[in-house]
């Protein structure tokens, strides 16, 4: 399971990329960098909260995971 800090770092990185793409799309549709940027920042804030919540819920669900085997590395154990 990832730590909360790692999940948040991944969410911030992903949303930063999304802000760039959404700003570009917003500009293309509205002709305004300000309007596109506002849309992008709002979307990123909402998306980040949803992503972190989604990841933390799925981190608690064991369905579909392959069990880790401790102590069975290349040196034995």
C-alpha atoms as a PDB file:
ATOM      1  CA  UNK A   1       0.000   0.000   0.000  1.00  0.00           C
ATOM      2  CA  UNK A   2       1.253   3.487  -0.798  1.00  0.00           C
ATOM      3  CA  UNK A   3       1.651   6.020   1.977  1.00  0.00           C
ATOM      4  CA  UNK A   4      -0.753   8.933   2.095  1.00  0.00           C
ATOM      5  CA  UNK A   5       2.122  11.279   1.193  1.00  0.00           C
ATOM      6  CA  UNK A   6       2.925   9.238  -1.938  1.00  0.00           C
ATOM      7  CA  UNK A   7      -0.729   9.187  -2.976  1.00  0.00           C
ATOM      8  CA  UNK A   8      -0.940  12.963  -2.572  1.00  0.00           C
ATOM      9  CA  UNK A   9       2.328  13.499  -4.499  1.00  0.00           C
ATOM     10  CA  UNK A  10       1.014  11.369  -7.367  1.00  0.00           C
ATOM     11  CA  UNK A  11      -2.257  13.299  -7.357  1.00  0.00           C
ATOM     12  CA  UNK A  12      -0.506  16.683  -7.447  1.00  0.00           C
ATOM     13  CA  UNK A  13       1.787  15.583 -10.296  1.00  0.00           C
ATOM     14  CA  UNK A  14      -1.135  14.218 -12.322  1.00  0.00           C
ATOM     15  CA  UNK A  15      -3.242  17.315 -11.711  1.00  0.00           C
ATOM     16  CA  UNK A  16      -0.388  19.652 -12.732  1.00  0.00           C
ATOM     17  CA  UNK A  17      -0.326  17.923 -16.102  1.00  0.00           C
ATOM     18  CA  UNK A  18      -4.106  18.184 -16.248  1.00  0.00           C
ATOM     19  CA  UNK A  19      -4.003  21.939 -15.522  1.00  0.00           C
ATOM     20  CA  UNK A  20      -1.757  22.507 -18.528  1.00  0.00           C
ATOM     21  CA  UNK A  21      -3.981  20.459 -20.825  1.00  0.00           C
ATOM     22  CA  UNK A  22      -7.220  21.968 -19.481  1.00  0.00           C
ATOM     23  CA  UNK A  23      -5.878  25.525 -19.753  1.00  0.00           C
ATOM     24  CA  UNK A  24      -4.976  24.891 -23.386  1.00  0.00           C
ATOM     25  CA  UNK A  25      -8.394  23.403 -24.097  1.00  0.00           C
ATOM     26  CA  UNK A  26     -10.142  26.226 -22.227  1.00  0.00           C
ATOM     27  CA  UNK A  27      -8.205  28.771 -24.271  1.00  0.00           C
ATOM     28  CA  UNK A  28      -9.047  27.015 -27.521  1.00  0.00           C
ATOM     29  CA  UNK A  29     -12.765  26.945 -26.672  1.00  0.00           C
ATOM     30  CA  UNK A  30     -13.107  30.411 -25.096  1.00  0.00           C
ATOM     31  CA  UNK A  31     -10.230  32.427 -26.543  1.00  0.00           C
ATOM     32  CA  UNK A  32      -9.323  33.506 -23.010  1.00  0.00           C
ATOM     33  CA  UNK A  33      -6.317  32.252 -21.069  1.00  0.00           C
ATOM     34  CA  UNK A  34      -7.907  33.581 -17.859  1.00  0.00           C
ATOM     35  CA  UNK A  35     -11.144  31.684 -18.349  1.00  0.00           C
ATOM     36  CA  UNK A  36      -9.265  28.556 -19.424  1.00  0.00           C
ATOM     37  CA  UNK A  37      -6.946  28.825 -16.414  1.00  0.00           C
ATOM     38  CA  UNK A  38      -9.814  29.337 -13.974  1.00  0.00           C
ATOM     39  CA  UNK A  39     -11.585  26.295 -15.363  1.00  0.00           C
ATOM     40  CA  UNK A  40      -8.363  24.285 -15.157  1.00  0.00           C
ATOM     41  CA  UNK A  41      -7.553  25.248 -11.556  1.00  0.00           C
ATOM     42  CA  UNK A  42     -11.118  24.539 -10.400  1.00  0.00           C
ATOM     43  CA  UNK A  43     -11.110  21.188 -12.164  1.00  0.00           C
ATOM     44  CA  UNK A  44      -7.699  20.294 -10.719  1.00  0.00           C
ATOM     45  CA  UNK A  45      -8.738  21.115  -7.155  1.00  0.00           C
ATOM     46  CA  UNK A  46     -11.858  18.978  -7.391  1.00  0.00           C
ATOM     47  CA  UNK A  47     -10.003  16.226  -9.242  1.00  0.00           C
ATOM     48  CA  UNK A  48      -7.202  16.077  -6.676  1.00  0.00           C
ATOM     49  CA  UNK A  49      -9.595  15.592  -3.772  1.00  0.00           C
ATOM     50  CA  UNK A  50     -11.521  12.939  -5.693  1.00  0.00           C
ATOM     51  CA  UNK A  51      -8.323  11.140  -6.758  1.00  0.00           C
ATOM     52  CA  UNK A  52      -6.919  10.972  -3.216  1.00  0.00           C
ATOM     53  CA  UNK A  53     -10.234   9.722  -1.827  1.00  0.00           C
ATOM     54  CA  UNK A  54     -10.518   7.152  -4.633  1.00  0.00           C
ATOM     55  CA  UNK A  55      -6.959   5.870  -4.087  1.00  0.00           C
ATOM     56  CA  UNK A  56      -7.377   5.610  -0.310  1.00  0.00           C
ATOM     57  CA  UNK A  57     -10.627   3.649  -0.664  1.00  0.00           C
ATOM     58  CA  UNK A  58      -9.083   1.244  -3.186  1.00  0.00           C
ATOM     59  CA  UNK A  59      -5.988   0.846  -0.985  1.00  0.00           C
ATOM     60  CA  UNK A  60      -8.262  -0.791   1.607  1.00  0.00           C
ATOM     61  CA  UNK A  61      -9.858  -3.225  -0.848  1.00  0.00           C
ATOM     62  CA  UNK A  62      -7.965  -6.486  -1.180  1.00  0.00           C
ATOM     63  CA  UNK A  63      -9.942  -7.813  -4.168  1.00  0.00           C
ATOM     64  CA  UNK A  64      -7.722  -8.464  -7.198  1.00  0.00           C
ATOM     65  CA  UNK A  65      -4.386  -8.143  -5.410  1.00  0.00           C
ATOM     66  CA  UNK A  66      -1.621 -10.685  -5.669  1.00  0.00           C
ATOM     67  CA  UNK A  67      -0.399 -11.642  -2.218  1.00  0.00           C
ATOM     68  CA  UNK A  68       3.111 -10.455  -1.340  1.00  0.00           C
ATOM     69  CA  UNK A  69       5.495 -13.174  -0.186  1.00  0.00           C
ATOM     70  CA  UNK A  70       7.845 -11.857   2.476  1.00  0.00           C
ATOM     71  CA  UNK A  71      11.231 -13.434   3.012  1.00  0.00           C
ATOM     72  CA  UNK A  72      11.512 -15.059  -0.402  1.00  0.00           C
ATOM     73  CA  UNK A  73      14.025 -12.816  -2.146  1.00  0.00           C
ATOM     74  CA  UNK A  74      17.104 -13.761  -4.172  1.00  0.00           C
ATOM     75  CA  UNK A  75      19.014 -14.571  -0.952  1.00  0.00           C
ATOM     76  CA  UNK A  76      16.353 -16.856   0.397  1.00  0.00           C
ATOM     77  CA  UNK A  77      14.818 -16.196   3.714  1.00  0.00           C
END
